[in-house]
């Protein structure tokens, strides 16, 4: 074959905002790099995300095909006391990003949350269901979705996800395993039910959506549902930590922000677009514990198994 006739597809280029330090952003940046993308993952010190001029200059210098925004004000309870700070990040950044991308042929995938729903439903929330956030965090995240969609409706994907666990940064599962090592029993709420999701699987789902010329709302979570108590008990059991996990109602663990009692997300639009059905969260949790955490102090010396 005449080698001169072989054309190689140029690597796709991405910016992952939050990709340097975020729980999800860091895994997304790695996943894209592993898939051959050229990835820029700026931290706070690299670009002022809230300045239109600075963000535009950064984007022009990187020449991305796609900008992924994982940056958010994610402290759900603290947001109740700092609504303006939360709004600045959760609405202000997607608005600024949308403004900059309006005049540039760049797509955007923005991460949002199950907390845009009020939790009063008892069947999984679809992308057609009406949001009704009950917290400052949820309200400001919804404002961010709308601000981006308003500015670049045909080039924006809003990917709502939930209950993240994964490598690289403290998360609920890691916290629970730490407590299970120190205590013989633990109380965890049982009356909030959601969609536990592995960041590695979420990143793979985002990569799939990036390959499709699509836009609008998507729900991206692992399959199945669990209460916080079930998730904690399953993690402790997998790690073989001898700690009893007791179910308690939310009113015995008061928190400042109101959380949805039920926020399971329906991923059928993702499956319709990509042909892929996300795997169950329990399977993903096994991978997290046995691949990502196995050699950490959280579960070292606690199991009879050798792996
Ligand atoms: N974690 C969950 O369970 C969960 C559930 C549903 C939806 N989500 C959504 O998923 C996305 C990722 O969440 P995550 O848990 O990965 O978040 P995270 O670990 O808290 O990371 C947030 C990222 O945003 C950056 N950031 C925050 N404020 C900033 C600011 N003012 N200027 C510049 N950078 C700023 C942080 O940088 P620094 O490290 O410098 O602070 C960090 O890189 C968010 O959109 C979140 O709403 C998360």
mmCIF file of C-alpha atoms and ligand atoms in Angstrom:
data_model
loop_
_atom_site.group_PDB
_atom_site.id
_atom_site.type_symbol
_atom_site.label_atom_id
_atom_site.label_comp_id
_atom_site.label_asym_id
_atom_site.label_seq_id
_atom_site.Cartn_x
_atom_site.Cartn_y
_atom_site.Cartn_z
ATOM 1 C CA UNK A 1 0.000 0.000 0.000
ATOM 2 C CA UNK A 2 1.231 3.473 -0.861
ATOM 3 C CA UNK A 3 1.963 4.961 2.587
ATOM 4 C CA UNK A 4 1.539 8.489 1.275
ATOM 5 C CA UNK A 5 -2.175 7.763 0.779
ATOM 6 C CA UNK A 6 -2.683 6.873 4.461
ATOM 7 C CA UNK A 7 -4.140 9.866 6.256
ATOM 8 C CA UNK A 8 -4.059 9.930 10.043
ATOM 9 C CA UNK A 9 -6.863 11.679 11.897
ATOM 10 C CA UNK A 10 -5.468 14.542 13.970
ATOM 11 C CA UNK A 11 -5.807 14.104 17.746
ATOM 12 C CA UNK A 12 -8.843 15.816 19.204
ATOM 13 C CA UNK A 13 -8.155 18.613 21.639
ATOM 14 C CA UNK A 14 -9.955 19.318 24.904
ATOM 15 C CA UNK A 15 -9.946 21.700 27.806
ATOM 16 C CA UNK A 16 -11.085 20.167 31.088
ATOM 17 C CA UNK A 17 -11.956 22.915 33.550
ATOM 18 C CA UNK A 18 -11.463 21.436 37.018
ATOM 19 C CA UNK A 19 -9.293 18.735 35.494
ATOM 20 C CA UNK A 20 -6.298 19.453 37.658
ATOM 21 C CA UNK A 21 -7.767 18.976 41.137
ATOM 22 C CA UNK A 22 -11.426 17.940 40.928
ATOM 23 C CA UNK A 23 -12.734 14.501 41.895
ATOM 24 C CA UNK A 24 -14.332 14.042 38.499
ATOM 25 C CA UNK A 25 -12.239 16.461 36.453
ATOM 26 C CA UNK A 26 -8.953 14.678 37.194
ATOM 27 C CA UNK A 27 -10.363 11.319 36.077
ATOM 28 C CA UNK A 28 -11.988 12.849 33.006
ATOM 29 C CA UNK A 29 -8.703 14.474 31.958
ATOM 30 C CA UNK A 30 -6.899 11.122 32.313
ATOM 31 C CA UNK A 31 -9.613 9.253 30.397
ATOM 32 C CA UNK A 32 -9.461 11.702 27.493
ATOM 33 C CA UNK A 33 -5.648 11.522 27.393
ATOM 34 C CA UNK A 34 -5.788 7.713 27.424
ATOM 35 C CA UNK A 35 -8.179 7.938 24.453
ATOM 36 C CA UNK A 36 -5.599 9.981 22.529
ATOM 37 C CA UNK A 37 -6.976 13.472 23.090
ATOM 38 C CA UNK A 38 -4.632 16.406 23.704
ATOM 39 C CA UNK A 39 -5.863 17.760 27.021
ATOM 40 C CA UNK A 40 -5.353 21.068 28.806
ATOM 41 C CA UNK A 41 -6.471 20.987 32.434
ATOM 42 C CA UNK A 42 -5.971 24.442 33.914
ATOM 43 C CA UNK A 43 -6.039 25.131 37.640
ATOM 44 C CA UNK A 44 -7.105 28.342 39.372
ATOM 45 C CA UNK A 45 -3.625 29.776 38.859
ATOM 46 C CA UNK A 46 -3.580 29.166 35.095
ATOM 47 C CA UNK A 47 -6.611 31.209 33.989
ATOM 48 C CA UNK A 48 -9.222 33.480 35.545
ATOM 49 C CA UNK A 49 -12.374 31.580 34.556
ATOM 50 C CA UNK A 50 -14.588 34.511 35.496
ATOM 51 C CA UNK A 51 -12.972 36.992 33.129
ATOM 52 C CA UNK A 52 -14.445 36.806 29.628
ATOM 53 C CA UNK A 53 -11.237 38.126 28.052
ATOM 54 C CA UNK A 54 -8.947 35.759 29.976
ATOM 55 C CA UNK A 55 -11.113 32.716 29.273
ATOM 56 C CA UNK A 56 -11.413 33.635 25.585
ATOM 57 C CA UNK A 57 -7.621 34.054 25.276
ATOM 58 C CA UNK A 58 -7.018 30.695 26.975
ATOM 59 C CA UNK A 59 -9.499 28.907 24.723
ATOM 60 C CA UNK A 60 -8.069 30.517 21.599
ATOM 61 C CA UNK A 61 -4.556 29.448 22.604
ATOM 62 C CA UNK A 62 -5.609 25.815 23.181
ATOM 63 C CA UNK A 63 -7.801 25.524 20.060
ATOM 64 C CA UNK A 64 -10.034 22.845 21.597
ATOM 65 C CA UNK A 65 -12.705 20.807 19.838
ATOM 66 C CA UNK A 66 -14.516 20.629 23.136
ATOM 67 C CA UNK A 67 -14.518 22.270 26.568
ATOM 68 C CA UNK A 68 -15.571 20.079 29.487
ATOM 69 C CA UNK A 69 -16.650 22.009 32.576
ATOM 70 C CA UNK A 70 -16.383 20.096 35.856
ATOM 71 C CA UNK A 71 -15.745 23.192 37.990
ATOM 72 C CA UNK A 72 -18.409 23.824 40.603
ATOM 73 C CA UNK A 73 -19.049 25.113 44.080
ATOM 74 C CA UNK A 74 -19.782 21.650 45.508
ATOM 75 C CA UNK A 75 -20.060 22.244 49.260
ATOM 76 C CA UNK A 76 -23.789 21.676 49.472
ATOM 77 C CA UNK A 77 -24.312 22.769 53.092
ATOM 78 C CA UNK A 78 -21.879 25.696 53.007
ATOM 79 C CA UNK A 79 -23.672 27.033 49.918
ATOM 80 C CA UNK A 80 -26.718 27.778 52.110
ATOM 81 C CA UNK A 81 -24.560 30.365 53.943
ATOM 82 C CA UNK A 82 -22.679 31.547 50.849
ATOM 83 C CA UNK A 83 -25.308 31.750 48.076
ATOM 84 C CA UNK A 84 -23.470 34.480 46.170
ATOM 85 C CA UNK A 85 -20.199 32.575 46.108
ATOM 86 C CA UNK A 86 -22.052 29.437 44.993
ATOM 87 C CA UNK A 87 -23.944 31.362 42.290
ATOM 88 C CA UNK A 88 -20.752 33.005 41.023
ATOM 89 C CA UNK A 89 -19.226 29.587 40.280
ATOM 90 C CA UNK A 90 -22.276 27.461 39.442
ATOM 91 C CA UNK A 91 -24.081 30.017 37.289
ATOM 92 C CA UNK A 92 -21.426 32.622 36.523
ATOM 93 C CA UNK A 93 -18.874 30.261 35.017
ATOM 94 C CA UNK A 94 -21.219 28.428 32.587
ATOM 95 C CA UNK A 95 -22.654 31.817 31.603
ATOM 96 C CA UNK A 96 -19.174 33.175 30.895
ATOM 97 C CA UNK A 97 -18.183 30.004 29.068
ATOM 98 C CA UNK A 98 -21.339 30.131 26.934
ATOM 99 C CA UNK A 99 -20.664 33.786 26.128
ATOM 100 C CA UNK A 100 -17.111 33.017 24.980
ATOM 101 C CA UNK A 101 -18.116 29.935 22.964
ATOM 102 C CA UNK A 102 -20.999 31.743 21.248
ATOM 103 C CA UNK A 103 -18.637 33.027 18.582
ATOM 104 C CA UNK A 104 -16.359 29.984 18.414
ATOM 105 C CA UNK A 105 -16.978 26.588 16.755
ATOM 106 C CA UNK A 106 -16.352 24.675 19.978
ATOM 107 C CA UNK A 107 -18.657 22.243 21.756
ATOM 108 C CA UNK A 108 -19.124 22.158 25.509
ATOM 109 C CA UNK A 109 -20.006 19.396 27.956
ATOM 110 C CA UNK A 110 -21.063 20.771 31.325
ATOM 111 C CA UNK A 111 -21.557 18.619 34.410
ATOM 112 C CA UNK A 112 -24.661 19.141 36.525
ATOM 113 C CA UNK A 113 -26.449 17.321 39.316
ATOM 114 C CA UNK A 114 -29.404 15.236 40.498
ATOM 115 C CA UNK A 115 -29.961 17.971 43.136
ATOM 116 C CA UNK A 116 -31.871 19.998 40.516
ATOM 117 C CA UNK A 117 -34.841 17.725 41.371
ATOM 118 C CA UNK A 118 -37.053 17.981 44.453
ATOM 119 C CA UNK A 119 -36.960 14.250 45.237
ATOM 120 C CA UNK A 120 -40.725 13.846 45.522
ATOM 121 C CA UNK A 121 -40.937 11.403 42.616
ATOM 122 C CA UNK A 122 -40.729 7.632 43.171
ATOM 123 C CA UNK A 123 -39.578 6.601 39.693
ATOM 124 C CA UNK A 124 -36.250 7.568 38.071
ATOM 125 C CA UNK A 125 -36.047 11.149 36.813
ATOM 126 C CA UNK A 126 -35.843 11.502 33.040
ATOM 127 C CA UNK A 127 -34.442 14.484 31.148
ATOM 128 C CA UNK A 128 -38.048 15.541 30.467
ATOM 129 C CA UNK A 129 -38.903 15.844 34.169
ATOM 130 C CA UNK A 130 -39.223 19.356 35.545
ATOM 131 C CA UNK A 131 -36.447 20.471 37.891
ATOM 132 C CA UNK A 132 -37.415 21.959 41.242
ATOM 133 C CA UNK A 133 -34.258 22.382 43.334
ATOM 134 C CA UNK A 134 -34.588 22.550 47.102
ATOM 135 C CA UNK A 135 -31.141 23.937 47.969
ATOM 136 C CA UNK A 136 -28.862 26.830 47.010
ATOM 137 C CA UNK A 137 -26.470 24.330 45.423
ATOM 138 C CA UNK A 138 -29.271 22.752 43.349
ATOM 139 C CA UNK A 139 -30.756 26.134 42.347
ATOM 140 C CA UNK A 140 -27.434 27.611 41.286
ATOM 141 C CA UNK A 141 -26.525 24.463 39.322
ATOM 142 C CA UNK A 142 -29.876 24.693 37.499
ATOM 143 C CA UNK A 143 -29.217 28.369 36.745
ATOM 144 C CA UNK A 144 -25.869 27.301 35.269
ATOM 145 C CA UNK A 145 -27.525 24.714 33.003
ATOM 146 C CA UNK A 146 -29.951 27.330 31.696
ATOM 147 C CA UNK A 147 -27.269 29.997 31.246
ATOM 148 C CA UNK A 148 -25.181 27.687 29.058
ATOM 149 C CA UNK A 149 -28.115 26.286 27.047
ATOM 150 C CA UNK A 150 -29.386 29.812 26.413
ATOM 151 C CA UNK A 151 -26.075 30.881 24.870
ATOM 152 C CA UNK A 152 -25.034 27.806 22.841
ATOM 153 C CA UNK A 153 -28.117 25.541 22.632
ATOM 154 C CA UNK A 154 -26.837 23.510 19.675
ATOM 155 C CA UNK A 155 -23.331 22.923 21.022
ATOM 156 C CA UNK A 156 -23.933 22.351 24.740
ATOM 157 C CA UNK A 157 -24.392 19.013 26.466
ATOM 158 C CA UNK A 158 -25.609 19.172 30.068
ATOM 159 C CA UNK A 159 -24.660 15.919 31.791
ATOM 160 C CA UNK A 160 -26.381 15.503 35.152
ATOM 161 C CA UNK A 161 -24.736 12.995 37.423
ATOM 162 C CA UNK A 162 -24.944 11.954 41.080
ATOM 163 C CA UNK A 163 -23.298 10.474 44.181
ATOM 164 C CA UNK A 164 -19.755 10.281 42.815
ATOM 165 C CA UNK A 165 -17.008 7.988 44.066
ATOM 166 C CA UNK A 166 -13.651 7.393 42.438
ATOM 167 C CA UNK A 167 -9.881 7.769 42.677
ATOM 168 C CA UNK A 168 -7.854 10.852 43.460
ATOM 169 C CA UNK A 169 -9.940 12.767 45.968
ATOM 170 C CA UNK A 170 -11.934 12.205 49.140
ATOM 171 C CA UNK A 171 -15.497 11.054 48.516
ATOM 172 C CA UNK A 172 -18.328 9.393 50.452
ATOM 173 C CA UNK A 173 -17.100 5.816 49.981
ATOM 174 C CA UNK A 174 -13.561 6.683 51.026
ATOM 175 C CA UNK A 175 -14.831 8.559 54.079
ATOM 176 C CA UNK A 176 -17.020 5.618 55.104
ATOM 177 C CA UNK A 177 -14.142 3.141 54.754
ATOM 178 C CA UNK A 178 -11.942 5.403 56.884
ATOM 179 C CA UNK A 179 -14.611 5.494 59.602
ATOM 180 C CA UNK A 180 -15.147 1.730 59.348
ATOM 181 C CA UNK A 181 -11.468 1.169 60.118
ATOM 182 C CA UNK A 182 -11.726 3.255 63.280
ATOM 183 C CA UNK A 183 -15.111 2.171 64.643
ATOM 184 C CA UNK A 184 -17.075 -0.990 65.293
ATOM 185 C CA UNK A 185 -20.374 0.553 64.179
ATOM 186 C CA UNK A 186 -21.629 3.453 62.109
ATOM 187 C CA UNK A 187 -25.010 5.160 61.596
ATOM 188 C CA UNK A 188 -25.885 6.137 58.015
ATOM 189 C CA UNK A 189 -29.108 7.606 56.617
ATOM 190 C CA UNK A 190 -31.411 5.221 54.779
ATOM 191 C CA UNK A 191 -34.158 7.562 53.560
ATOM 192 C CA UNK A 192 -32.245 9.296 50.782
ATOM 193 C CA UNK A 193 -32.032 7.158 47.669
ATOM 194 C CA UNK A 194 -29.952 7.955 44.596
ATOM 195 C CA UNK A 195 -27.671 6.707 41.834
ATOM 196 C CA UNK A 196 -24.124 5.962 43.076
ATOM 197 C CA UNK A 197 -21.703 6.589 40.204
ATOM 198 C CA UNK A 198 -18.055 5.732 39.564
ATOM 199 C CA UNK A 199 -16.115 8.661 38.123
ATOM 200 C CA UNK A 200 -14.231 6.315 35.778
ATOM 201 C CA UNK A 201 -17.535 5.128 34.263
ATOM 202 C CA UNK A 202 -18.868 8.684 34.107
ATOM 203 C CA UNK A 203 -15.745 9.795 32.218
ATOM 204 C CA UNK A 204 -16.227 6.961 29.715
ATOM 205 C CA UNK A 205 -19.851 8.050 29.223
ATOM 206 C CA UNK A 206 -18.758 11.662 28.623
ATOM 207 C CA UNK A 207 -16.208 10.448 26.077
ATOM 208 C CA UNK A 208 -18.970 8.570 24.260
ATOM 209 C CA UNK A 209 -21.185 11.664 24.131
ATOM 210 C CA UNK A 210 -18.261 13.716 22.837
ATOM 211 C CA UNK A 211 -18.063 11.309 19.881
ATOM 212 C CA UNK A 212 -21.713 11.972 18.959
ATOM 213 C CA UNK A 213 -22.931 15.192 17.378
ATOM 214 C CA UNK A 214 -25.551 15.788 20.020
ATOM 215 C CA UNK A 215 -26.647 18.447 22.484
ATOM 216 C CA UNK A 216 -29.076 19.078 25.325
ATOM 217 C CA UNK A 217 -29.786 17.270 28.566
ATOM 218 C CA UNK A 218 -28.400 13.862 29.524
ATOM 219 C CA UNK A 219 -28.458 11.857 32.738
ATOM 220 C CA UNK A 220 -25.201 9.935 33.254
ATOM 221 C CA UNK A 221 -25.055 7.554 36.228
ATOM 222 C CA UNK A 222 -24.384 3.905 36.937
ATOM 223 C CA UNK A 223 -27.422 1.623 36.838
ATOM 224 C CA UNK A 224 -29.373 0.689 39.949
ATOM 225 C CA UNK A 225 -30.167 2.657 43.050
ATOM 226 C CA UNK A 226 -29.148 2.738 46.710
ATOM 227 C CA UNK A 227 -29.604 4.626 49.947
ATOM 228 C CA UNK A 228 -26.493 6.130 51.541
ATOM 229 C CA UNK A 229 -26.752 3.345 54.113
ATOM 230 C CA UNK A 230 -26.826 0.622 51.449
ATOM 231 C CA UNK A 231 -23.850 2.174 49.663
ATOM 232 C CA UNK A 232 -21.891 2.378 52.926
ATOM 233 C CA UNK A 233 -22.777 -1.198 53.931
ATOM 234 C CA UNK A 234 -21.808 -2.559 50.523
ATOM 235 C CA UNK A 235 -18.463 -0.723 50.593
ATOM 236 C CA UNK A 236 -17.664 -1.980 54.108
ATOM 237 C CA UNK A 237 -18.596 -5.537 53.131
ATOM 238 C CA UNK A 238 -16.469 -5.486 49.970
ATOM 239 C CA UNK A 239 -13.491 -4.137 51.910
ATOM 240 C CA UNK A 240 -14.128 -6.786 54.595
ATOM 241 C CA UNK A 241 -14.072 -4.240 57.392
ATOM 242 C CA UNK A 242 -15.697 -5.563 60.570
ATOM 243 C CA UNK A 243 -17.965 -2.566 61.151
ATOM 244 C CA UNK A 244 -21.748 -2.708 61.570
ATOM 245 C CA UNK A 245 -23.592 -0.151 59.438
ATOM 246 C CA UNK A 246 -26.918 0.886 61.031
ATOM 247 C CA UNK A 247 -29.726 2.625 59.155
ATOM 248 C CA UNK A 248 -30.978 5.919 60.602
ATOM 249 C CA UNK A 249 -33.533 8.455 59.325
ATOM 250 C CA UNK A 250 -32.297 11.815 57.980
ATOM 251 C CA UNK A 251 -33.764 13.675 60.969
ATOM 252 C CA UNK A 252 -31.194 11.941 63.180
ATOM 253 C CA UNK A 253 -28.417 13.406 60.999
ATOM 254 C CA UNK A 254 -29.481 17.023 60.450
ATOM 255 C CA UNK A 255 -27.805 18.890 57.604
ATOM 256 C CA UNK A 256 -28.177 22.523 56.643
ATOM 257 C CA UNK A 257 -29.193 21.997 53.010
ATOM 258 C CA UNK A 258 -32.308 20.104 52.028
ATOM 259 C CA UNK A 259 -31.475 17.009 49.961
ATOM 260 C CA UNK A 260 -33.834 15.103 47.656
ATOM 261 C CA UNK A 261 -35.257 11.976 49.303
ATOM 262 C CA UNK A 262 -35.224 10.257 45.915
ATOM 263 C CA UNK A 263 -33.019 11.352 43.020
ATOM 264 C CA UNK A 264 -32.421 8.241 40.924
ATOM 265 C CA UNK A 265 -31.683 9.291 37.331
ATOM 266 C CA UNK A 266 -32.954 7.608 34.172
ATOM 267 C CA UNK A 267 -30.173 7.223 31.587
ATOM 268 C CA UNK A 268 -32.325 6.130 28.631
ATOM 269 C CA UNK A 269 -31.468 9.149 26.467
ATOM 270 C CA UNK A 270 -27.770 8.278 26.804
ATOM 271 C CA UNK A 271 -28.519 4.688 25.736
ATOM 272 C CA UNK A 272 -30.634 5.877 22.792
ATOM 273 C CA UNK A 273 -27.773 8.115 21.596
ATOM 274 C CA UNK A 274 -24.848 5.741 22.139
ATOM 275 C CA UNK A 275 -26.318 2.223 22.287
ATOM 276 C CA UNK A 276 -24.583 1.788 25.658
ATOM 277 C CA UNK A 277 -26.270 0.833 28.940
ATOM 278 C CA UNK A 278 -24.296 1.900 32.037
ATOM 279 C CA UNK A 279 -23.280 -1.003 34.276
ATOM 280 C CA UNK A 280 -24.659 -1.419 37.824
ATOM 281 C CA UNK A 281 -23.094 0.696 40.576
ATOM 282 C CA UNK A 282 -22.248 -2.408 42.649
ATOM 283 C CA UNK A 283 -19.998 -3.705 39.880
ATOM 284 C CA UNK A 284 -18.366 -0.281 39.601
ATOM 285 C CA UNK A 285 -17.886 -0.112 43.375
ATOM 286 C CA UNK A 286 -15.991 -3.404 43.250
ATOM 287 C CA UNK A 287 -13.615 -1.926 40.675
ATOM 288 C CA UNK A 288 -13.111 1.187 42.798
ATOM 289 C CA UNK A 289 -12.343 -0.813 45.933
ATOM 290 C CA UNK A 290 -10.286 -3.610 44.390
ATOM 291 C CA UNK A 291 -8.445 -1.565 41.755
ATOM 292 C CA UNK A 292 -8.183 1.983 43.082
ATOM 293 C CA UNK A 293 -8.178 1.472 46.860
ATOM 294 C CA UNK A 294 -6.786 -2.021 47.297
ATOM 295 C CA UNK A 295 -3.251 -0.995 48.203
ATOM 296 C CA UNK A 296 -4.227 2.002 50.299
ATOM 297 C CA UNK A 297 -4.256 2.063 54.078
ATOM 298 C CA UNK A 298 -8.054 2.127 54.007
ATOM 299 C CA UNK A 299 -8.280 -1.573 53.258
ATOM 300 C CA UNK A 300 -4.741 -2.870 53.736
ATOM 301 C CA UNK A 301 -4.276 -5.876 56.019
ATOM 302 C CA UNK A 302 -7.989 -6.342 56.487
ATOM 303 C CA UNK A 303 -8.631 -9.148 54.050
ATOM 304 C CA UNK A 304 -7.624 -12.784 53.928
ATOM 305 C CA UNK A 305 -7.749 -12.698 50.138
ATOM 306 C CA UNK A 306 -4.696 -12.204 48.026
ATOM 307 C CA UNK A 307 -5.232 -10.389 44.763
HETATM 308 N N1 LIG B 1 -19.324 14.870 43.868
HETATM 309 C C1 LIG B 1 -20.569 14.449 43.644
HETATM 310 O O1 LIG B 1 -21.063 13.513 44.307
HETATM 311 C C2 LIG B 1 -21.405 15.099 42.578
HETATM 312 C C3 LIG B 1 -22.747 14.717 42.456
HETATM 313 C C4 LIG B 1 -23.519 15.283 41.451
HETATM 314 C C5 LIG B 1 -22.961 16.218 40.585
HETATM 315 N N2 LIG B 1 -21.674 16.594 40.753
HETATM 316 C C6 LIG B 1 -21.130 17.594 39.829
HETATM 317 O O2 LIG B 1 -19.972 17.037 39.237
HETATM 318 C C7 LIG B 1 -19.037 18.071 38.927
HETATM 319 C C8 LIG B 1 -17.696 17.710 39.511
HETATM 320 O O3 LIG B 1 -17.834 17.575 40.926
HETATM 321 P P1 LIG B 1 -16.612 17.117 41.822
HETATM 322 O O4 LIG B 1 -17.178 16.382 42.987
HETATM 323 O O5 LIG B 1 -15.558 16.501 40.976
HETATM 324 O O6 LIG B 1 -16.110 18.539 42.347
HETATM 325 P P2 LIG B 1 -14.825 18.882 43.189
HETATM 326 O O7 LIG B 1 -14.016 17.668 43.487
HETATM 327 O O8 LIG B 1 -15.307 19.713 44.341
HETATM 328 O O9 LIG B 1 -13.980 19.763 42.191
HETATM 329 C C9 LIG B 1 -14.403 21.012 41.850
HETATM 330 C C10 LIG B 1 -13.354 21.635 40.978
HETATM 331 O O10 LIG B 1 -13.765 22.979 40.740
HETATM 332 C C11 LIG B 1 -12.668 23.839 41.032
HETATM 333 N N3 LIG B 1 -13.188 25.121 41.516
HETATM 334 C C12 LIG B 1 -14.132 25.328 42.457
HETATM 335 N N4 LIG B 1 -14.318 26.633 42.639
HETATM 336 C C13 LIG B 1 -13.471 27.269 41.787
HETATM 337 C C14 LIG B 1 -13.193 28.620 41.500
HETATM 338 N N5 LIG B 1 -13.816 29.596 42.149
HETATM 339 N N6 LIG B 1 -12.269 28.893 40.558
HETATM 340 C C15 LIG B 1 -11.630 27.909 39.910
HETATM 341 N N7 LIG B 1 -11.830 26.607 40.127
HETATM 342 C C16 LIG B 1 -12.755 26.301 41.071
HETATM 343 C C17 LIG B 1 -11.877 23.137 42.100
HETATM 344 O O11 LIG B 1 -10.583 23.661 42.130
HETATM 345 P P3 LIG B 1 -9.752 23.740 43.511
HETATM 346 O O12 LIG B 1 -9.296 22.337 43.794
HETATM 347 O O13 LIG B 1 -8.655 24.669 43.209
HETATM 348 O O14 LIG B 1 -10.696 24.223 44.566
HETATM 349 C C18 LIG B 1 -11.964 21.697 41.607
HETATM 350 O O15 LIG B 1 -11.005 21.453 40.605
HETATM 351 C C19 LIG B 1 -19.649 19.351 39.487
HETATM 352 O O16 LIG B 1 -20.311 20.021 38.447
HETATM 353 C C20 LIG B 1 -20.666 18.875 40.497
HETATM 354 O O17 LIG B 1 -21.718 19.813 40.633
HETATM 355 C C21 LIG B 1 -20.871 16.065 41.729
#
